[in-house]
Short mmCIF file of C-alpha atoms in Angstrom, two decimals:
data_model
loop_
_atom_site.label_atom_id
_atom_site.label_comp_id
_atom_site.label_asym_id
_atom_site.label_seq_id
_atom_site.Cartn_x
_atom_site.Cartn_y
_atom_site.Cartn_z
CA MET A 12 132.21 -26.64 -99.64
CA LEU A 13 130.45 -23.16 -98.98
CA ASN A 14 133.09 -21.81 -97.09
CA SER A 15 136.04 -22.66 -99.82
CA GLY A 16 136.82 -18.80 -100.47
CA ARG A 17 137.86 -18.49 -96.64
CA ALA A 18 141.69 -19.15 -95.68
CA HIS A 19 141.88 -21.56 -92.88
CA LEU A 20 143.96 -20.53 -89.94
CA PRO A 21 144.86 -22.72 -87.34
CA LEU A 22 143.15 -23.26 -83.75
CA ARG A 23 145.34 -23.01 -81.00
CA ARG A 24 144.17 -25.10 -78.21
CA THR A 25 145.94 -24.57 -74.66
CA PRO A 26 145.74 -27.87 -73.20
CA GLY A 27 144.13 -28.42 -69.45
CA PRO A 28 145.02 -30.91 -66.68
CA PRO A 29 144.55 -34.61 -67.93
CA GLY A 30 140.82 -36.04 -67.98
CA ARG A 31 139.30 -32.56 -67.69
CA GLY A 32 138.79 -31.63 -71.37
CA GLY A 33 140.80 -28.33 -70.91
CA GLY A 34 140.29 -27.72 -66.74
CA ALA A 35 140.98 -24.75 -65.58
CA GLY A 36 143.42 -23.92 -68.65
CA GLY A 37 140.48 -23.39 -70.15
CA GLY A 38 141.49 -24.91 -74.11
CA PRO A 39 140.07 -28.74 -74.79
CA PRO A 40 142.43 -31.40 -75.16
CA THR A 41 144.85 -32.15 -78.22
CA ALA A 42 144.16 -34.76 -80.57
CA ALA A 43 146.09 -37.02 -78.59
CA GLN A 44 144.46 -36.11 -75.43
CA ALA A 45 140.94 -36.58 -76.46
CA ALA A 46 141.42 -40.00 -77.74
CA ALA A 47 142.66 -41.26 -74.42
CA SER A 48 140.11 -39.14 -72.51
CA PRO A 49 136.80 -40.31 -71.46
CA PHE A 50 135.50 -36.83 -71.63
CA ALA A 51 136.23 -36.06 -75.53
CA ALA A 52 135.79 -38.39 -78.57
CA PRO A 53 137.90 -37.92 -81.53
CA ALA A 54 135.26 -35.95 -84.21
CA ALA A 55 135.91 -38.90 -86.71
CA ALA A 56 134.45 -41.47 -84.40
CA GLN A 57 130.81 -41.82 -86.22
CA SER A 58 132.18 -41.61 -89.30
CA THR A 59 133.25 -45.59 -89.18
CA ALA A 60 129.87 -46.39 -87.42
CA ALA A 61 127.26 -49.16 -89.00
CA PRO A 62 124.80 -47.57 -91.40
CA ALA A 63 121.48 -45.75 -88.91
CA PRO A 64 118.75 -47.83 -88.82
CA LYS A 65 115.26 -46.84 -90.33
CA PRO A 66 113.43 -44.41 -87.69
CA ASP A 67 110.83 -45.90 -85.83
CA MET A 68 108.19 -43.47 -86.78
CA GLU A 69 105.66 -45.49 -84.27
CA ALA A 70 107.98 -44.41 -81.14
CA VAL A 71 108.79 -40.89 -82.31
CA THR A 72 104.78 -40.34 -82.74
CA GLN A 73 104.35 -42.19 -79.26
CA ALA A 74 106.86 -39.33 -77.89
CA LEU A 75 105.12 -36.40 -79.33
CA LYS A 76 102.05 -37.82 -77.49
CA ASN A 77 103.74 -37.93 -74.56
CA THR A 78 104.49 -34.03 -74.96
CA LEU A 79 100.81 -33.55 -75.40
CA ALA A 80 99.65 -35.65 -72.57
CA VAL A 81 102.04 -33.55 -69.81
CA GLY A 82 100.90 -30.29 -71.41
CA ALA A 83 101.87 -28.96 -74.83
CA PRO A 84 98.89 -27.88 -77.09
CA GLY A 85 100.73 -29.55 -80.24
CA ALA A 86 104.38 -31.54 -81.00
CA MET A 87 105.99 -32.15 -84.29
CA VAL A 88 109.10 -33.63 -85.98
CA ARG A 89 110.81 -33.89 -89.65
CA ILE A 90 113.54 -36.39 -89.80
CA THR A 91 116.06 -36.82 -93.00
CA GLY A 92 118.15 -39.35 -94.08
CA SER A 93 115.88 -42.07 -94.99
CA GLY A 94 114.48 -41.04 -98.16
CA ALA A 95 112.06 -38.53 -98.48
CA PRO A 96 111.78 -36.63 -95.33
CA LEU A 97 109.50 -38.27 -92.32
CA THR A 98 107.13 -36.08 -90.55
CA SER A 99 104.88 -36.42 -87.71
CA ALA A 100 102.48 -34.24 -85.98
CA VAL A 101 100.13 -34.43 -82.89
CA GLY A 102 97.99 -31.82 -81.36
CA VAL A 103 97.49 -27.85 -82.54
CA GLN A 104 99.41 -25.01 -83.37
CA ASP A 105 96.98 -22.56 -82.51
CA ARG A 106 94.60 -22.83 -79.63
CA THR A 107 92.46 -20.40 -80.62
CA THR A 108 91.47 -21.59 -84.17
CA GLY A 109 91.99 -25.09 -83.29
CA ALA A 110 94.44 -25.45 -86.37
CA ALA A 111 96.20 -28.97 -86.47
CA MET A 112 99.95 -28.82 -85.85
CA ASP A 113 101.90 -27.93 -89.14
CA VAL A 114 105.17 -29.41 -89.74
CA ASN A 115 105.99 -26.29 -92.12
CA GLY A 116 105.13 -23.87 -89.65
CA ARG A 117 107.83 -21.19 -88.81
CA PHE A 118 108.55 -21.04 -84.92
CA ARG A 119 111.29 -19.18 -82.46
CA ILE A 120 114.36 -21.80 -81.79
CA GLY A 121 115.61 -20.55 -78.47
CA SER A 122 118.91 -21.75 -77.98
CA VAL A 123 119.53 -23.44 -81.11
CA THR A 124 120.65 -19.55 -81.93
CA LYS A 125 123.93 -20.24 -80.35
CA THR A 126 125.08 -22.89 -82.91
CA PHE A 127 124.48 -20.20 -85.79
CA SER A 128 126.34 -17.70 -83.58
CA SER A 129 129.21 -20.25 -82.69
CA VAL A 130 129.37 -20.91 -86.90
CA VAL A 131 129.91 -17.13 -87.61
CA LEU A 132 132.36 -16.84 -84.98
CA LEU A 133 134.22 -19.90 -86.27
CA GLN A 134 134.55 -18.67 -89.81
CA LEU A 135 135.87 -15.26 -87.82
CA VAL A 136 138.34 -17.68 -86.27
CA GLU A 137 139.45 -18.88 -89.84
CA GLU A 138 139.38 -15.44 -91.39
CA GLY A 139 141.84 -14.55 -88.45
CA LYS A 140 139.64 -11.71 -87.10
CA ILE A 141 139.47 -13.49 -83.49
CA SER A 142 141.44 -15.96 -81.48
CA LEU A 143 139.56 -18.61 -79.64
CA ASP A 144 142.41 -18.36 -76.84
CA ALA A 145 142.42 -14.69 -76.97
CA PRO A 146 141.08 -12.65 -73.89
CA VAL A 147 137.57 -11.23 -74.58
CA ASN A 148 138.56 -7.85 -73.18
CA GLN A 149 141.35 -7.83 -75.81
CA TYR A 150 138.58 -7.14 -78.61
CA LEU A 151 135.77 -5.79 -76.07
CA PRO A 152 138.19 -3.52 -73.45
CA GLY A 153 136.76 -3.42 -70.16
CA LEU A 154 133.52 -5.14 -70.80
CA LEU A 155 134.19 -7.96 -68.48
CA PRO A 156 135.78 -8.25 -64.67
CA ASP A 157 138.68 -10.76 -65.15
CA ASP A 158 141.09 -10.96 -68.43
CA ARG A 159 141.30 -14.65 -68.06
CA ILE A 160 137.96 -15.43 -69.70
CA THR A 161 138.90 -15.86 -73.41
CA VAL A 162 136.48 -16.52 -76.17
CA ARG A 163 136.82 -20.06 -75.84
CA HIS A 164 135.70 -19.98 -72.73
CA LEU A 165 132.35 -18.22 -73.43
CA MET A 166 131.46 -20.63 -76.52
CA THR A 167 131.75 -23.51 -74.20
CA HIS A 168 130.30 -22.24 -70.96
CA ARG A 169 133.07 -22.39 -68.88
CA SER A 170 133.67 -18.61 -68.22
CA GLY A 171 132.23 -18.36 -64.76
CA LEU A 172 129.74 -15.39 -66.04
CA SER A 173 126.02 -15.57 -63.98
CA ASP A 174 123.17 -16.24 -66.40
CA TYR A 175 121.05 -13.04 -66.13
CA THR A 176 117.96 -14.90 -67.18
CA ASN A 177 117.83 -16.62 -63.58
CA ALA A 178 116.76 -13.18 -62.08
CA MET A 179 114.61 -11.90 -64.53
CA PHE A 180 112.47 -15.09 -65.07
CA ASP A 181 112.54 -15.94 -61.46
CA LYS A 182 108.96 -15.65 -61.68
CA THR A 183 107.95 -16.75 -64.99
CA VAL A 184 104.78 -15.00 -66.48
CA PRO A 185 105.74 -11.58 -64.73
CA GLY A 186 109.22 -12.12 -65.90
CA PHE A 187 108.15 -12.55 -69.25
CA GLU A 188 105.66 -9.91 -69.32
CA ALA A 189 108.26 -7.19 -68.58
CA VAL A 190 110.66 -7.92 -70.85
CA ARG A 191 108.03 -9.08 -73.99
CA ASN A 192 108.31 -5.93 -75.61
CA LYS A 193 111.56 -4.52 -74.24
CA VAL A 194 114.39 -3.89 -76.32
CA PHE A 195 117.88 -4.15 -74.41
CA THR A 196 121.31 -3.45 -75.61
CA TYR A 197 124.07 -5.95 -75.46
CA GLN A 198 125.69 -3.86 -72.71
CA GLU A 199 122.53 -3.79 -70.60
CA LEU A 200 122.38 -7.30 -70.66
CA VAL A 201 125.89 -8.07 -69.97
CA ALA A 202 125.36 -5.20 -66.79
CA LEU A 203 122.94 -7.75 -65.45
CA SER A 204 124.86 -10.69 -65.24
CA LEU A 205 127.72 -8.85 -63.63
CA ARG A 206 125.16 -7.83 -60.59
CA GLU A 207 125.18 -11.50 -59.60
CA PRO A 208 128.46 -13.59 -58.71
CA ARG A 209 130.31 -15.73 -60.78
CA THR A 210 129.75 -19.25 -60.66
CA THR A 211 133.13 -20.33 -61.15
CA GLU A 212 136.68 -19.28 -62.00
CA PRO A 213 137.14 -19.21 -65.96
CA GLY A 214 137.90 -22.56 -67.50
CA VAL A 215 137.11 -24.57 -64.16
CA SER A 216 133.77 -26.10 -64.78
CA TYR A 217 130.75 -25.94 -67.60
CA GLN A 218 128.08 -23.65 -66.31
CA TYR A 219 125.26 -22.93 -69.00
CA SER A 220 124.79 -19.20 -69.04
CA ASN A 221 122.92 -17.09 -71.92
CA THR A 222 125.14 -14.43 -70.85
CA ASN A 223 128.04 -16.02 -72.67
CA PHE A 224 126.41 -15.91 -76.40
CA VAL A 225 125.34 -12.10 -75.64
CA VAL A 226 128.98 -11.54 -75.49
CA VAL A 227 129.62 -14.00 -78.49
CA GLY A 228 126.99 -11.66 -80.32
CA MET A 229 129.21 -8.63 -79.42
CA LEU A 230 132.09 -9.88 -80.96
CA ILE A 231 130.96 -10.62 -84.13
CA GLU A 232 129.45 -7.26 -84.13
CA LYS A 233 132.72 -5.85 -83.00
CA ALA A 234 134.73 -7.95 -85.52
CA THR A 235 132.75 -7.04 -88.64
CA GLY A 236 130.93 -4.04 -88.29
CA HIS A 237 127.97 -5.48 -88.80
CA GLY A 238 124.71 -6.49 -86.87
CA VAL A 239 124.45 -10.24 -86.33
CA ALA A 240 121.27 -10.60 -88.58
CA LYS A 241 123.57 -9.46 -91.57
CA GLU A 242 126.11 -11.99 -90.68
CA TYR A 243 123.77 -14.63 -89.96
CA GLU A 244 122.31 -14.10 -93.74
CA LYS A 245 125.27 -13.33 -95.58
CA ARG A 246 127.61 -16.84 -93.94
CA ILE A 247 124.74 -19.23 -93.14
CA ILE A 248 121.15 -18.21 -94.44
CA LYS A 249 121.52 -17.20 -98.07
CA PRO A 250 124.34 -19.93 -98.68
CA LEU A 251 122.32 -22.77 -97.60
CA LYS A 252 118.92 -21.27 -98.92
CA LEU A 253 117.44 -20.91 -95.44
CA LYS A 254 113.87 -19.36 -96.87
CA ASN A 255 112.17 -19.95 -93.53
CA THR A 256 114.78 -18.74 -91.28
CA SER A 257 115.37 -15.33 -89.68
CA TYR A 258 116.52 -13.05 -87.12
CA VAL A 259 114.12 -9.76 -86.71
CA HIS A 260 114.91 -8.66 -83.35
CA PRO A 261 113.92 -6.18 -82.13
CA SER A 262 110.72 -6.73 -84.52
CA THR A 263 107.63 -9.16 -82.34
CA GLU A 264 106.26 -10.78 -85.45
CA ILE A 265 106.80 -14.27 -86.85
CA LYS A 266 106.09 -13.80 -90.38
CA GLY A 267 104.04 -15.93 -92.90
CA ALA A 268 102.61 -19.61 -91.49
CA HIS A 269 103.75 -19.90 -88.05
CA LEU A 270 102.85 -22.14 -84.38
CA HIS A 271 101.44 -19.89 -81.66
CA GLY A 272 103.75 -20.65 -78.45
CA TYR A 273 101.94 -21.04 -75.10
CA LEU A 274 103.96 -20.37 -71.47
CA HIS A 275 103.00 -22.64 -68.56
CA PRO A 276 102.67 -20.37 -65.63
CA ASP A 277 104.55 -21.28 -62.08
CA GLU A 278 100.88 -22.00 -60.39
CA ALA A 279 99.93 -25.57 -61.39
CA GLY A 280 96.44 -25.03 -63.05
CA ALA A 281 96.74 -21.54 -64.26
CA PRO A 282 95.47 -20.36 -67.64
CA LEU A 283 98.61 -20.83 -70.67
CA VAL A 284 99.69 -17.85 -71.87
CA ASP A 285 99.93 -16.97 -75.70
CA SER A 286 103.63 -15.78 -75.79
CA THR A 287 104.37 -15.93 -79.65
CA GLU A 288 104.73 -12.31 -79.98
CA GLN A 289 107.95 -11.05 -78.52
CA THR A 290 111.01 -9.02 -79.12
CA VAL A 291 113.41 -11.73 -77.43
CA SER A 292 115.71 -8.72 -77.16
CA TRP A 293 116.57 -10.74 -73.64
CA ALA A 294 118.00 -13.45 -75.89
CA GLN A 295 119.43 -11.68 -78.66
CA SER A 296 122.50 -13.76 -80.41
CA ALA A 297 122.08 -16.25 -77.31
CA GLY A 298 118.45 -17.36 -78.68
CA ALA A 299 116.16 -15.36 -80.71
CA MET A 300 116.40 -16.44 -84.14
CA ILE A 301 113.13 -18.19 -85.76
CA SER A 302 113.09 -21.11 -88.43
CA ASN A 303 111.29 -24.09 -89.31
CA ALA A 304 112.01 -27.89 -89.44
CA ALA A 305 113.24 -28.53 -92.83
CA ASP A 306 115.91 -25.35 -92.69
CA LEU A 307 116.81 -26.48 -89.17
CA ASN A 308 117.44 -30.15 -90.72
CA THR A 309 119.23 -28.47 -93.52
CA PHE A 310 121.65 -26.23 -91.26
CA THR A 311 122.34 -29.24 -88.85
CA SER A 312 123.14 -31.58 -91.96
CA ALA A 313 125.47 -28.96 -93.42
CA LEU A 314 127.40 -28.19 -90.38
CA LEU A 315 128.23 -31.34 -89.44
CA GLY A 316 129.12 -32.61 -93.11
CA GLY A 317 131.42 -30.00 -93.70
CA LYS A 318 129.98 -27.14 -95.76
CA LEU A 319 130.19 -24.11 -93.32
CA LEU A 320 133.48 -24.99 -91.58
CA LYS A 321 136.69 -26.34 -92.31
CA PRO A 322 137.82 -29.79 -91.24
CA ALA A 323 140.13 -28.75 -88.24
CA THR A 324 137.59 -25.99 -87.29
CA LEU A 325 134.59 -28.45 -87.02
CA ASP A 326 136.88 -30.86 -85.17
CA ALA A 327 137.37 -28.10 -82.77
CA MET A 328 133.91 -27.30 -82.12
CA LEU A 329 133.31 -30.91 -81.43
CA THR A 330 135.93 -31.28 -79.06
CA MET A 331 133.61 -31.98 -76.12
CA THR A 332 133.29 -32.18 -72.27
CA PRO A 333 130.49 -33.62 -70.24
CA THR A 334 127.88 -31.73 -69.00
CA ASP A 335 126.00 -34.62 -66.74
CA ALA A 336 127.73 -37.13 -64.15
CA ALA A 337 126.60 -39.85 -66.69
CA ASN A 338 128.77 -38.81 -68.98
CA SER A 339 126.17 -39.28 -72.14
CA ARG A 340 125.83 -35.23 -73.00
CA PHE A 341 128.57 -33.11 -73.63
CA TYR A 342 129.00 -29.39 -74.98
CA GLY A 343 131.56 -28.34 -77.46
CA LEU A 344 131.92 -25.15 -79.12
CA GLY A 345 128.05 -23.95 -79.18
CA LEU A 346 127.06 -27.36 -79.70
CA ARG A 347 125.97 -30.26 -77.84
CA ARG A 348 126.51 -34.48 -78.02
CA TYR A 349 124.06 -36.56 -76.90
CA ASP A 350 125.28 -39.90 -76.54
CA LEU A 351 121.85 -42.28 -77.20
CA SER A 352 120.99 -45.75 -75.85
CA CYS A 353 121.95 -47.67 -78.94
CA GLY A 354 125.59 -46.09 -78.80
CA THR A 355 124.94 -43.67 -81.50
CA SER A 356 125.81 -40.02 -81.11
CA VAL A 357 124.09 -37.11 -82.48
CA TYR A 358 125.23 -33.26 -82.53
CA GLY A 359 122.84 -29.92 -82.44
CA HIS A 360 121.22 -28.12 -79.93
CA THR A 361 118.28 -27.70 -77.78
CA GLY A 362 116.25 -24.51 -77.48
CA THR A 363 113.95 -23.05 -74.90
CA VAL A 364 112.14 -19.59 -75.61
CA GLN A 365 108.81 -18.70 -73.94
CA GLY A 366 106.37 -20.87 -75.84
CA PHE A 367 108.39 -23.25 -77.45
CA TYR A 368 110.88 -26.06 -77.02
CA THR A 369 113.19 -27.08 -79.95
CA TYR A 370 115.39 -30.08 -80.35
CA ALA A 371 118.12 -29.90 -83.81
CA PHE A 372 120.30 -32.81 -84.07
CA THR A 373 122.29 -34.79 -86.52
CA THR A 374 124.85 -37.78 -86.90
CA ARG A 375 128.54 -37.09 -87.15
CA ASP A 376 128.06 -37.16 -90.70
CA GLY A 377 125.39 -35.16 -91.32
CA LYS A 378 123.51 -37.53 -93.43
CA HIS A 379 120.58 -38.05 -90.76
CA SER A 380 118.82 -34.95 -89.04
CA LEU A 381 115.71 -34.74 -86.58
CA ALA A 382 113.81 -31.02 -85.94
CA ALA A 383 111.33 -31.35 -83.23
CA VAL A 384 109.28 -28.89 -81.67
CA ALA A 385 106.64 -28.53 -79.16
CA ASN A 386 104.87 -24.89 -78.50
CA THR A 387 104.95 -25.15 -74.81
CA SER A 388 107.45 -24.20 -72.21
CA ASN A 389 107.99 -23.83 -68.62
CA LYS A 390 106.98 -27.11 -68.54
CA GLY A 391 109.78 -29.79 -68.20
CA ALA A 392 108.12 -32.89 -68.49
CA ALA A 393 106.76 -31.74 -71.90
CA ASN A 394 110.60 -30.97 -72.91
CA THR A 395 111.88 -34.26 -71.58
CA ALA A 396 109.38 -36.21 -73.21
CA LEU A 397 109.81 -34.33 -76.78
CA GLY A 398 113.51 -35.30 -76.23
CA GLY A 399 112.20 -38.84 -76.70
CA THR A 400 111.91 -38.39 -80.21
CA LEU A 401 115.65 -38.80 -80.36
CA GLU A 402 115.86 -42.16 -79.57
CA GLY A 403 113.07 -43.55 -82.19
CA ALA A 404 114.63 -41.54 -84.95
CA PHE A 405 118.22 -42.49 -84.48
CA CYS A 406 118.26 -45.95 -83.12
CA GLY A 407 115.38 -47.51 -85.05
CA LYS A 408 112.86 -50.08 -83.60
CA LYS A 409 113.71 -51.78 -80.09
CA THR A 410 112.42 -54.91 -78.61
CA PRO A 411 109.79 -53.80 -76.08
CA ALA A 412 111.50 -54.51 -72.63
CA ALA A 413 108.70 -55.44 -69.96
CA GLY A 414 107.71 -52.41 -67.44
CA PRO A 415 105.04 -50.79 -65.76
CA ALA A 416 101.52 -50.39 -67.63
CA ALA A 417 100.91 -46.87 -69.10
CA ALA A 418 99.27 -44.80 -66.83
CA PRO A 419 96.38 -42.13 -67.71
CA SER A 420 97.17 -38.72 -68.69
CA GLN A 421 95.23 -35.70 -68.30
CA ARG A 422 94.90 -35.34 -71.83
CA GLY A 423 92.93 -38.81 -72.26
CA PHE A 424 95.24 -41.14 -73.74
CA ALA A 425 97.84 -43.22 -72.38
CA LEU A 426 100.72 -42.06 -71.34
CA LEU A 427 103.96 -44.41 -71.87
CA PRO A 428 107.33 -44.11 -70.29
CA ALA A 429 109.28 -41.68 -71.53
CA LEU A 430 111.96 -42.39 -74.56
CA THR A 431 114.78 -40.61 -72.98
CA ALA A 432 116.10 -41.46 -69.59
CA ALA A 433 117.46 -38.00 -67.88
CA PRO A 434 115.61 -34.98 -67.70
CA ALA A 435 115.97 -32.59 -70.38
CA GLU A 436 118.84 -29.68 -70.04
CA GLN A 437 117.51 -26.59 -69.13
CA ASP A 438 118.22 -23.63 -71.75
CA LEU A 439 116.56 -21.44 -69.80
CA PRO A 440 114.73 -21.56 -65.97
CA GLU A 441 112.08 -23.81 -65.55
CA ARG A 442 109.86 -22.62 -62.58
CA GLY A 443 106.99 -24.17 -63.04
CA SER A 444 105.64 -27.84 -62.16
CA ARG A 445 107.47 -30.51 -64.00
#
């Protein structure tokens, strides 16, 4: 294992009220509680599952076409675990040149960065440099207005800290242009959050907030004495040989072959904005990394395959609480779990940054992985359509069900029913027409 040189230190867990997955107490359930709770599945639940079906690439490609039909210039997917990688791409990666979508191109991965940040922080927990259940203010004195907010609360989005991006991008394009070339300090971003009312008492409920992982970045830098870029490189990028993954903040460039990202304005019919180059300083450790599909496949497979964290640490990361009323989507320590229609659970993260939607997921054993991207944002229907690739990739061929006829789309081909039942989760405010 890549982390074999680090001594494992037990992760302290604080049980919450029964049925709350940690509740107001702030910690996830113990192993016994998790087994009995409808809100958290044992981490090993997928290890005895039947072999994964062969991906239905026809369905996957249709999901990509659906993504184009509702406004994305291009979309692509890369799937591993069934022999040679399977890929599909539609549309263009550059609207100016008309270059076709390239499955090897680099792109901004948005909030998939949060899982990279979580891995680094959890390795620091293993090394005894940080405790999950210690107050954040123990490490960053005076930063937060409430000593009850713990490190675990940040990583599970249960801190109650307001997401500063709600106000920052209240008007999508003007908000983006105002920060495109700006360089923030972590403290400035936290200050923007603290201007707003908190969303919940610490530990009470899940409320997604980019502020949480800005503070995670601060914790990493305080514990190591290094910038997060160095820690990503040392702990993840180099060990996994991720040649197309980088954290270049505050540089605006995506080096090498890359996709152009296109931001939808809030006004229907307004022209797309090329948002490829920006500092992403407004996100930093919450969303500023660059990667490509192959590297994301490698990363998610390595994480769930146990190559980055000790078993007990990974088990803690996979202790989940629900994020939707249907109990089909969950969040752990910087990691999402989606329960698909066929009963398969997949683990990873979604990402949104101006001009890019990303899905990076894998099975519990890490043997079957998907990375999908569309080069647009502020178009929720495109994000939802892209999520349909998960069903085709992990559930395989399905018997067609009788349903409404396909409707024509503005892109000139039939728009088939979405392959995912629920709207995509919003990692960034969506203001445009859905």
